[in-house]
Amino acid sequence: MLILVNASPLSWYQSIIKILTTLSPLPKDFSVSRSVVLCFIILFSFSSCGLLGYVYAYDNSDVGSKLNEFNFAVAGDFGCGDEAKKTIEAMVSKKPEVVLALGDLAYKKKPDCWFNMISPLENISNFKISFGEHDVSHGNITYNQYLKHFNLTKPYYSFDYKNVHFIAMATPKNTLIPYNDTSDQYQFIKRDLMEAGKNKNINWIIVYSFRPFYSSNSTHPGLDELQYLYHPLFDKYHVDLILQAHNHNYQRTYPLSYNFTKQYTPIITDKNTESYNNIENGQIFITVGTGGAEFYNFTGQAPYVVKQLLLHGFLNGDVTDNGSKLSLTFYENTGMARDHITISKTKR
């Protein structure tokens, strides 16, 4: 917004005198020169609608309050079928600035059908992926197509978007892309978390991966190797959110810390179910394997899982309040909101 600020003629006079002093030596009869300059300023200040009597300034307080605001969309386990197309269309309707695809993308040796399907999203967003088992199961031919399409040199990486630090883990299979404690990936994640934790411009750390760390009883259990290697790192460096897939369903946990005594039973650190403020310990794990592949049924609900759904759709994240609030909503492909939480926090 443009604002007119009434300026004192004397301040203009003083400014001009400073400029004259800088540019050239003052003449001996400076008092005369000063009087001439002052008269000149006064005449101009009250003429031409007070041309010199006003200073134009921009009020950017509203702009500054929204510098760190954006939204992102998340899903995994797509395929190229009708439900996957509906998921992509639903994502497009939210106009996300960032899209996170959590692996098992096309389920085909040649992923062209999936590349074509996501093109409307790529036109409007920063589209990022993690690698799933089916994305590498056809060997280097398929794997290299994904690397090339998304301009990646490695399957694990990180990036900053406004005040959020995103980390992409590659967990399709340890034998194909190692993630154990001797792997380059483990060292990268450890170092990256350390650096992000020191960055004062980062207020949120979000990790996204393919294999689930924790899960209700479904087709794929939580992977113990991921739990004992990475969850202590997430606790140490105050990661906020972990996004995962592989199970073709939706699950959301309470905030969880690693349990060194009984790793399959993580410690619930906050028993609120929908609204969180300054979570001191623990991370929320959300499974979003809802992109379009056929459902994996539940045979129970883990005690640390708050919500679980058998629906196709996606998770929408809204970063608001100048980056201090994260709202997460799971939308079914019909457009109906089926789950919602908010997390508020002060600076890290």
mmCIF file of C-alpha atoms in Angstrom:
data_model
loop_
_atom_site.group_PDB
_atom_site.id
_atom_site.type_symbol
_atom_site.label_atom_id
_atom_site.label_comp_id
_atom_site.label_asym_id
_atom_site.label_seq_id
_atom_site.Cartn_x
_atom_site.Cartn_y
_atom_site.Cartn_z
ATOM 1 C CA MET A 1 0.000 0.000 0.000
ATOM 2 C CA LEU A 2 1.287 3.476 -0.909
ATOM 3 C CA ILE A 3 1.334 6.088 1.872
ATOM 4 C CA LEU A 4 1.944 9.853 1.731
ATOM 5 C CA VAL A 5 4.019 11.063 4.642
ATOM 6 C CA ASN A 6 4.189 14.797 5.369
ATOM 7 C CA ALA A 7 7.867 15.781 5.522
ATOM 8 C CA SER A 8 9.299 18.812 7.282
ATOM 9 C CA PRO A 9 10.915 21.376 4.905
ATOM 10 C CA LEU A 10 13.681 21.727 7.463
ATOM 11 C CA SER A 11 14.539 18.039 7.110
ATOM 12 C CA TRP A 12 14.818 18.520 3.371
ATOM 13 C CA TYR A 13 16.996 21.537 3.919
ATOM 14 C CA GLN A 14 19.290 19.652 6.272
ATOM 15 C CA SER A 15 19.536 16.746 3.846
ATOM 16 C CA ILE A 16 20.491 19.020 0.966
ATOM 17 C CA ILE A 17 23.094 20.845 3.088
ATOM 18 C CA LYS A 18 24.669 17.478 3.947
ATOM 19 C CA ILE A 19 24.812 16.582 0.272
ATOM 20 C CA LEU A 20 26.353 19.942 -0.624
ATOM 21 C CA THR A 21 28.890 19.551 2.150
ATOM 22 C CA THR A 22 29.881 16.140 0.830
ATOM 23 C CA LEU A 23 30.137 17.140 -2.794
ATOM 24 C CA SER A 24 32.083 20.394 -2.534
ATOM 25 C CA PRO A 25 33.861 22.675 -0.011
ATOM 26 C CA LEU A 26 31.631 25.296 1.566
ATOM 27 C CA PRO A 27 32.142 28.877 0.336
ATOM 28 C CA LYS A 28 33.382 31.479 2.784
ATOM 29 C CA ASP A 29 30.051 33.314 2.808
ATOM 30 C CA PHE A 30 28.189 30.127 3.566
ATOM 31 C CA SER A 31 25.494 31.990 5.515
ATOM 32 C CA VAL A 32 24.340 33.616 2.288
ATOM 33 C CA SER A 33 24.356 30.346 0.397
ATOM 34 C CA ARG A 34 22.405 28.682 3.170
ATOM 35 C CA SER A 35 19.759 31.395 3.099
ATOM 36 C CA VAL A 36 19.369 31.064 -0.653
ATOM 37 C CA VAL A 37 18.956 27.308 -0.407
ATOM 38 C CA LEU A 38 16.457 27.618 2.440
ATOM 39 C CA CYS A 39 14.314 30.132 0.526
ATOM 40 C CA PHE A 40 14.375 27.892 -2.513
ATOM 41 C CA ILE A 41 13.151 24.934 -0.442
ATOM 42 C CA ILE A 42 10.374 26.889 1.290
ATOM 43 C CA LEU A 43 9.024 28.201 -2.012
ATOM 44 C CA PHE A 44 8.949 24.729 -3.526
ATOM 45 C CA SER A 45 7.467 23.174 -0.385
ATOM 46 C CA PHE A 46 4.302 25.234 -0.663
ATOM 47 C CA SER A 47 3.985 25.181 -4.436
ATOM 48 C CA SER A 48 2.947 22.529 -6.910
ATOM 49 C CA CYS A 49 0.642 20.978 -4.267
ATOM 50 C CA GLY A 50 3.523 20.711 -1.847
ATOM 51 C CA LEU A 51 5.725 18.656 -4.138
ATOM 52 C CA LEU A 52 8.610 18.631 -1.677
ATOM 53 C CA GLY A 53 6.343 18.481 1.337
ATOM 54 C CA TYR A 54 5.581 14.798 0.923
ATOM 55 C CA VAL A 55 7.601 11.627 0.857
ATOM 56 C CA TYR A 56 6.226 8.491 -0.779
ATOM 57 C CA ALA A 57 6.665 5.308 1.252
ATOM 58 C CA TYR A 58 5.417 1.725 0.956
ATOM 59 C CA ASP A 59 3.722 -0.010 3.867
ATOM 60 C CA ASN A 60 5.059 -3.542 3.544
ATOM 61 C CA SER A 61 3.968 -4.807 6.950
ATOM 62 C CA ASP A 62 1.338 -7.087 5.377
ATOM 63 C CA VAL A 63 3.825 -8.371 2.820
ATOM 64 C CA GLY A 64 6.378 -9.143 5.523
ATOM 65 C CA SER A 65 3.842 -11.084 7.573
ATOM 66 C CA LYS A 66 3.258 -13.464 4.653
ATOM 67 C CA LEU A 67 6.814 -14.027 3.462
ATOM 68 C CA ASN A 68 6.927 -17.545 4.920
ATOM 69 C CA GLU A 69 3.420 -18.630 3.949
ATOM 70 C CA PHE A 70 2.752 -21.352 1.365
ATOM 71 C CA ASN A 71 1.045 -24.701 0.903
ATOM 72 C CA PHE A 72 2.280 -28.140 -0.128
ATOM 73 C CA ALA A 73 0.561 -31.359 -1.232
ATOM 74 C CA VAL A 74 1.582 -34.932 -0.386
ATOM 75 C CA ALA A 75 0.706 -38.475 -1.516
ATOM 76 C CA GLY A 76 2.383 -41.716 -2.522
ATOM 77 C CA ASP A 77 1.555 -45.039 -4.194
ATOM 78 C CA PHE A 78 -0.091 -43.623 -7.325
ATOM 79 C CA GLY A 79 -0.032 -45.736 -10.480
ATOM 80 C CA CYS A 80 -1.565 -44.445 -13.690
ATOM 81 C CA GLY A 81 -5.204 -45.419 -13.122
ATOM 82 C CA ASP A 82 -8.379 -43.389 -12.700
ATOM 83 C CA GLU A 83 -8.003 -42.844 -8.949
ATOM 84 C CA ALA A 84 -4.465 -41.563 -9.432
ATOM 85 C CA LYS A 85 -5.747 -39.071 -12.012
ATOM 86 C CA LYS A 86 -8.408 -37.916 -9.553
ATOM 87 C CA THR A 87 -5.760 -37.433 -6.866
ATOM 88 C CA ILE A 88 -3.634 -35.300 -9.187
ATOM 89 C CA GLU A 89 -6.678 -33.236 -10.204
ATOM 90 C CA ALA A 90 -7.585 -32.689 -6.555
ATOM 91 C CA MET A 91 -4.027 -31.562 -5.825
ATOM 92 C CA VAL A 92 -4.098 -29.137 -8.749
ATOM 93 C CA SER A 93 -7.235 -27.512 -7.325
ATOM 94 C CA LYS A 94 -5.250 -26.443 -4.244
ATOM 95 C CA LYS A 95 -2.484 -24.833 -6.343
ATOM 96 C CA PRO A 96 0.365 -26.103 -4.151
ATOM 97 C CA GLU A 97 3.760 -24.421 -4.322
ATOM 98 C CA VAL A 98 5.470 -27.695 -3.383
ATOM 99 C CA VAL A 99 4.429 -31.294 -4.140
ATOM 100 C CA LEU A 100 5.935 -34.321 -2.399
ATOM 101 C CA ALA A 101 5.389 -37.703 -4.086
ATOM 102 C CA LEU A 102 6.296 -40.461 -1.625
ATOM 103 C CA GLY A 103 7.334 -43.273 -3.951
ATOM 104 C CA ASP A 104 5.789 -46.150 -5.934
ATOM 105 C CA LEU A 105 4.928 -43.616 -8.580
ATOM 106 C CA ALA A 106 4.041 -45.288 -11.892
ATOM 107 C CA TYR A 107 4.347 -49.041 -11.149
ATOM 108 C CA LYS A 108 5.687 -49.398 -14.701
ATOM 109 C CA LYS A 109 9.034 -49.975 -16.368
ATOM 110 C CA LYS A 110 8.469 -46.850 -18.453
ATOM 111 C CA PRO A 111 6.900 -44.126 -16.292
ATOM 112 C CA ASP A 112 5.799 -41.888 -19.170
ATOM 113 C CA CYS A 113 2.127 -42.301 -18.276
ATOM 114 C CA TRP A 114 2.815 -40.891 -14.813
ATOM 115 C CA PHE A 115 4.984 -38.077 -16.130
ATOM 116 C CA ASN A 116 2.132 -37.061 -18.435
ATOM 117 C CA MET A 117 -0.391 -37.269 -15.614
ATOM 118 C CA ILE A 118 1.545 -35.001 -13.241
ATOM 119 C CA SER A 119 2.436 -32.380 -15.850
ATOM 120 C CA PRO A 120 -0.322 -29.955 -14.697
ATOM 121 C CA LEU A 121 1.217 -30.025 -11.206
ATOM 122 C CA GLU A 122 4.755 -29.614 -12.506
ATOM 123 C CA ASN A 123 3.616 -26.474 -14.324
ATOM 124 C CA ILE A 124 2.544 -24.780 -11.096
ATOM 125 C CA SER A 125 4.699 -26.261 -8.340
ATOM 126 C CA ASN A 126 8.100 -27.464 -7.194
ATOM 127 C CA PHE A 127 7.592 -31.198 -7.681
ATOM 128 C CA LYS A 128 9.763 -33.482 -5.518
ATOM 129 C CA ILE A 129 9.871 -37.269 -5.130
ATOM 130 C CA SER A 130 11.164 -40.035 -2.938
ATOM 131 C CA PHE A 131 11.887 -43.455 -4.420
ATOM 132 C CA GLY A 132 9.666 -46.461 -3.756
ATOM 133 C CA GLU A 133 10.296 -50.148 -4.289
ATOM 134 C CA HIS A 134 8.503 -50.266 -7.644
ATOM 135 C CA ASP A 135 10.502 -47.271 -8.878
ATOM 136 C CA VAL A 136 13.741 -49.267 -8.760
ATOM 137 C CA SER A 137 12.487 -52.847 -9.233
ATOM 138 C CA HIS A 138 12.988 -52.716 -13.028
ATOM 139 C CA GLY A 139 16.671 -51.909 -12.663
ATOM 140 C CA ASN A 140 18.599 -48.822 -13.689
ATOM 141 C CA ILE A 141 16.433 -48.113 -16.747
ATOM 142 C CA THR A 142 13.437 -46.960 -14.707
ATOM 143 C CA TYR A 143 15.527 -45.514 -11.890
ATOM 144 C CA ASN A 144 17.546 -43.351 -14.284
ATOM 145 C CA GLN A 145 14.404 -42.047 -15.943
ATOM 146 C CA TYR A 146 13.220 -40.663 -12.614
ATOM 147 C CA LEU A 147 16.621 -39.157 -11.843
ATOM 148 C CA LYS A 148 16.727 -37.462 -15.225
ATOM 149 C CA HIS A 149 13.137 -36.224 -15.191
ATOM 150 C CA PHE A 150 13.491 -34.610 -11.761
ATOM 151 C CA ASN A 151 17.066 -33.427 -12.320
ATOM 152 C CA LEU A 152 18.478 -35.461 -9.434
ATOM 153 C CA THR A 153 22.047 -36.641 -9.005
ATOM 154 C CA LYS A 154 21.225 -38.765 -5.935
ATOM 155 C CA PRO A 155 18.005 -40.400 -4.717
ATOM 156 C CA TYR A 156 18.292 -38.714 -1.299
ATOM 157 C CA TYR A 157 18.590 -34.946 -0.952
ATOM 158 C CA SER A 158 17.253 -31.918 0.883
ATOM 159 C CA PHE A 159 16.026 -28.424 0.100
ATOM 160 C CA ASP A 160 14.696 -25.316 1.818
ATOM 161 C CA TYR A 161 11.426 -23.671 0.897
ATOM 162 C CA LYS A 162 10.876 -20.431 2.797
ATOM 163 C CA ASN A 163 11.334 -21.367 6.488
ATOM 164 C CA VAL A 164 10.827 -25.122 6.028
ATOM 165 C CA HIS A 165 13.654 -27.626 5.527
ATOM 166 C CA PHE A 166 12.605 -30.749 3.596
ATOM 167 C CA ILE A 167 14.657 -33.967 3.579
ATOM 168 C CA ALA A 168 13.994 -36.736 1.054
ATOM 169 C CA MET A 169 15.073 -40.185 2.205
ATOM 170 C CA ALA A 170 15.479 -43.075 -0.258
ATOM 171 C CA THR A 171 14.145 -46.260 1.350
ATOM 172 C CA PRO A 172 12.956 -48.600 -1.450
ATOM 173 C CA LYS A 173 15.345 -51.408 -0.430
ATOM 174 C CA ASN A 174 18.497 -51.314 1.622
ATOM 175 C CA THR A 175 20.187 -53.687 -0.834
ATOM 176 C CA LEU A 176 19.550 -51.300 -3.733
ATOM 177 C CA ILE A 177 19.952 -47.897 -2.086
ATOM 178 C CA PRO A 178 21.582 -48.462 1.304
ATOM 179 C CA TYR A 179 20.256 -46.583 4.310
ATOM 180 C CA ASN A 180 21.992 -48.547 7.107
ATOM 181 C CA ASP A 181 24.414 -46.897 9.516
ATOM 182 C CA THR A 182 27.436 -47.461 7.239
ATOM 183 C CA SER A 183 25.759 -45.940 4.183
ATOM 184 C CA ASP A 184 26.449 -42.598 2.555
ATOM 185 C CA GLN A 185 22.764 -41.837 2.939
ATOM 186 C CA TYR A 186 22.878 -42.213 6.726
ATOM 187 C CA GLN A 187 25.880 -39.891 6.941
ATOM 188 C CA PHE A 188 24.145 -37.384 4.666
ATOM 189 C CA ILE A 189 20.942 -37.382 6.743
ATOM 190 C CA LYS A 190 22.873 -37.028 9.995
ATOM 191 C CA ARG A 191 24.974 -34.135 8.692
ATOM 192 C CA ASP A 192 22.012 -32.439 7.022
ATOM 193 C CA LEU A 193 19.901 -32.546 10.180
ATOM 194 C CA MET A 194 22.770 -31.051 12.159
ATOM 195 C CA GLU A 195 23.122 -28.154 9.726
ATOM 196 C CA ALA A 196 19.372 -27.534 9.532
ATOM 197 C CA GLY A 197 19.182 -27.467 13.317
ATOM 198 C CA LYS A 198 21.736 -24.643 13.406
ATOM 199 C CA ASN A 199 20.004 -22.573 10.720
ATOM 200 C CA LYS A 200 18.105 -19.739 12.421
ATOM 201 C CA ASN A 201 16.042 -19.154 9.279
ATOM 202 C CA ILE A 202 14.507 -22.637 9.505
ATOM 203 C CA ASN A 203 11.478 -23.096 11.753
ATOM 204 C CA TRP A 204 10.264 -26.508 10.538
ATOM 205 C CA ILE A 205 12.007 -29.738 9.523
ATOM 206 C CA ILE A 206 9.976 -32.232 7.499
ATOM 207 C CA VAL A 207 11.308 -35.639 6.433
ATOM 208 C CA TYR A 208 9.598 -37.623 3.672
ATOM 209 C CA SER A 209 10.266 -41.222 2.815
ATOM 210 C CA PHE A 210 8.715 -44.342 1.300
ATOM 211 C CA ARG A 211 8.895 -47.123 3.889
ATOM 212 C CA PRO A 212 6.933 -46.573 7.108
ATOM 213 C CA PHE A 213 8.701 -46.077 10.422
ATOM 214 C CA TYR A 214 5.555 -46.964 12.395
ATOM 215 C CA SER A 215 2.216 -48.382 11.299
ATOM 216 C CA SER A 216 -1.024 -49.972 12.411
ATOM 217 C CA ASN A 217 -1.431 -53.606 11.429
ATOM 218 C CA SER A 218 -1.561 -53.580 7.649
ATOM 219 C CA THR A 219 0.410 -55.088 4.773
ATOM 220 C CA HIS A 220 3.743 -53.507 5.745
ATOM 221 C CA PRO A 221 4.816 -53.138 9.395
ATOM 222 C CA GLY A 222 7.023 -50.329 10.605
ATOM 223 C CA LEU A 223 10.626 -51.078 9.717
ATOM 224 C CA ASP A 224 12.787 -51.687 12.793
ATOM 225 C CA GLU A 225 16.019 -50.628 11.083
ATOM 226 C CA LEU A 226 14.556 -47.223 10.278
ATOM 227 C CA GLN A 227 13.265 -46.898 13.832
ATOM 228 C CA TYR A 228 16.488 -47.487 15.713
ATOM 229 C CA LEU A 229 18.781 -45.719 13.217
ATOM 230 C CA TYR A 230 16.826 -42.597 12.383
ATOM 231 C CA HIS A 231 14.211 -41.904 15.034
ATOM 232 C CA PRO A 232 16.867 -40.976 17.661
ATOM 233 C CA LEU A 233 18.294 -38.520 15.111
ATOM 234 C CA PHE A 234 14.833 -37.033 14.573
ATOM 235 C CA ASP A 235 14.503 -36.562 18.327
ATOM 236 C CA LYS A 236 17.967 -35.054 18.690
ATOM 237 C CA TYR A 237 17.537 -32.470 15.932
ATOM 238 C CA HIS A 238 13.869 -31.701 16.618
ATOM 239 C CA VAL A 239 12.297 -32.900 13.390
ATOM 240 C CA ASP A 240 8.631 -31.905 13.281
ATOM 241 C CA LEU A 241 6.956 -34.222 10.798
ATOM 242 C CA ILE A 242 7.658 -37.498 8.966
ATOM 243 C CA LEU A 243 5.684 -38.326 5.817
ATOM 244 C CA GLN A 244 5.659 -41.943 4.619
ATOM 245 C CA ALA A 245 3.827 -44.336 2.289
ATOM 246 C CA HIS A 246 4.091 -48.017 1.150
ATOM 247 C CA ASN A 247 0.876 -48.974 2.974
ATOM 248 C CA HIS A 248 -2.005 -48.014 0.698
ATOM 249 C CA ASN A 249 -3.995 -46.191 3.353
ATOM 250 C CA TYR A 250 -3.927 -43.104 5.562
ATOM 251 C CA GLN A 251 -2.592 -43.058 9.136
ATOM 252 C CA ARG A 252 -1.678 -40.303 11.577
ATOM 253 C CA THR A 253 0.109 -40.791 14.892
ATOM 254 C CA TYR A 254 0.396 -38.800 18.065
ATOM 255 C CA PRO A 255 3.734 -37.018 18.516
ATOM 256 C CA LEU A 256 6.164 -39.886 19.169
ATOM 257 C CA SER A 257 9.647 -40.137 20.657
ATOM 258 C CA TYR A 258 11.908 -43.136 20.269
ATOM 259 C CA ASN A 259 11.627 -45.829 22.928
ATOM 260 C CA PHE A 260 15.115 -47.197 23.596
ATOM 261 C CA THR A 261 13.693 -49.942 25.809
ATOM 262 C CA LYS A 262 10.920 -51.173 23.510
ATOM 263 C CA GLN A 263 11.388 -49.722 20.037
ATOM 264 C CA TYR A 264 8.142 -51.135 18.618
ATOM 265 C CA THR A 265 6.242 -49.103 21.187
ATOM 266 C CA PRO A 266 7.214 -45.450 20.665
ATOM 267 C CA ILE A 267 6.587 -42.989 23.485
ATOM 268 C CA ILE A 268 3.544 -40.753 23.045
ATOM 269 C CA THR A 269 4.677 -37.265 24.085
ATOM 270 C CA ASP A 270 1.409 -35.354 23.595
ATOM 271 C CA LYS A 271 -2.060 -36.922 23.822
ATOM 272 C CA ASN A 272 -3.889 -34.081 22.136
ATOM 273 C CA THR A 273 -5.529 -35.332 18.975
ATOM 274 C CA GLU A 274 -5.996 -32.259 16.754
ATOM 275 C CA SER A 275 -4.233 -29.157 18.067
ATOM 276 C CA TYR A 276 -0.608 -28.865 19.166
ATOM 277 C CA ASN A 277 1.378 -25.932 20.496
ATOM 278 C CA ASN A 278 5.178 -25.989 20.825
ATOM 279 C CA ILE A 279 5.660 -29.752 20.858
ATOM 280 C CA GLU A 280 8.771 -30.187 23.005
ATOM 281 C CA ASN A 281 9.585 -33.784 22.065
ATOM 282 C CA GLY A 282 8.515 -36.196 19.384
ATOM 283 C CA GLN A 283 7.375 -36.182 15.783
ATOM 284 C CA ILE A 284 4.054 -36.842 14.069
ATOM 285 C CA PHE A 285 4.251 -39.670 11.507
ATOM 286 C CA ILE A 286 1.699 -39.573 8.695
ATOM 287 C CA THR A 287 1.204 -42.360 6.156
ATOM 288 C CA VAL A 288 -0.200 -41.041 2.875
ATOM 289 C CA GLY A 289 -0.149 -44.093 0.580
ATOM 290 C CA THR A 290 -3.409 -42.860 -0.875
ATOM 291 C CA GLY A 291 -2.425 -41.691 -4.359
ATOM 292 C CA GLY A 292 -4.469 -44.237 -6.311
ATOM 293 C CA ALA A 293 -3.189 -47.796 -5.811
ATOM 294 C CA GLU A 294 -5.521 -50.497 -4.490
ATOM 295 C CA PHE A 295 -6.133 -50.280 -0.722
ATOM 296 C CA TYR A 296 -4.319 -52.291 1.944
ATOM 297 C CA ASN A 297 -6.821 -53.136 4.667
ATOM 298 C CA PHE A 298 -6.228 -52.697 8.388
ATOM 299 C CA THR A 299 -6.348 -55.616 10.787
ATOM 300 C CA GLY A 300 -6.102 -53.414 13.860
ATOM 301 C CA GLN A 301 -5.127 -49.964 15.112
ATOM 302 C CA ALA A 302 -1.858 -49.279 16.900
ATOM 303 C CA PRO A 303 -2.224 -47.484 20.261
ATOM 304 C CA TYR A 304 -0.073 -44.609 19.011
ATOM 305 C CA VAL A 305 -2.201 -44.029 15.880
ATOM 306 C CA VAL A 306 -4.876 -41.344 16.228
ATOM 307 C CA LYS A 307 -6.603 -41.709 12.865
ATOM 308 C CA GLN A 308 -6.619 -44.259 10.047
ATOM 309 C CA LEU A 309 -8.642 -44.214 6.837
ATOM 310 C CA LEU A 310 -9.134 -46.294 3.692
ATOM 311 C CA LEU A 311 -9.578 -43.477 1.190
ATOM 312 C CA HIS A 312 -7.872 -42.140 -1.905
ATOM 313 C CA GLY A 313 -6.733 -38.552 -1.639
ATOM 314 C CA PHE A 314 -3.856 -36.354 -0.502
ATOM 315 C CA LEU A 315 -2.509 -34.403 2.438
ATOM 316 C CA ASN A 316 -2.479 -30.610 2.116
ATOM 317 C CA GLY A 317 -0.136 -28.594 4.317
ATOM 318 C CA ASP A 318 -0.678 -24.867 4.889
ATOM 319 C CA VAL A 319 2.158 -22.873 6.454
ATOM 320 C CA THR A 320 0.617 -19.651 7.811
ATOM 321 C CA ASP A 321 1.038 -16.930 10.441
ATOM 322 C CA ASN A 322 4.367 -15.903 8.910
ATOM 323 C CA GLY A 323 5.611 -19.478 9.094
ATOM 324 C CA SER A 324 4.700 -20.185 12.731
ATOM 325 C CA LYS A 325 1.653 -22.395 12.122
ATOM 326 C CA LEU A 326 1.321 -25.649 10.161
ATOM 327 C CA SER A 327 -2.163 -26.903 9.286
ATOM 328 C CA LEU A 328 -2.472 -30.396 7.816
ATOM 329 C CA THR A 329 -5.669 -31.573 6.138
ATOM 330 C CA PHE A 330 -6.317 -34.891 4.414
ATOM 331 C CA TYR A 331 -8.708 -34.435 1.485
ATOM 332 C CA GLU A 332 -10.576 -37.314 -0.054
ATOM 333 C CA ASN A 333 -10.707 -37.122 -3.854
ATOM 334 C CA THR A 334 -14.327 -35.973 -3.579
ATOM 335 C CA GLY A 335 -12.967 -32.770 -2.050
ATOM 336 C CA MET A 336 -14.182 -33.560 1.465
ATOM 337 C CA ALA A 337 -11.786 -32.998 4.369
ATOM 338 C CA ARG A 338 -11.414 -36.220 6.384
ATOM 339 C CA ASP A 339 -8.686 -35.335 8.885
ATOM 340 C CA HIS A 340 -7.223 -32.066 10.159
ATOM 341 C CA ILE A 341 -4.599 -30.952 12.685
ATOM 342 C CA THR A 342 -2.762 -27.741 13.497
ATOM 343 C CA ILE A 343 0.713 -27.337 14.950
ATOM 344 C CA SER A 344 1.834 -23.942 16.226
ATOM 345 C CA LYS A 345 5.323 -23.074 17.379
ATOM 346 C CA THR A 346 7.627 -20.188 18.125
ATOM 347 C CA LYS A 347 11.035 -19.956 16.492
ATOM 348 C CA ARG A 348 13.299 -22.985 16.881
#
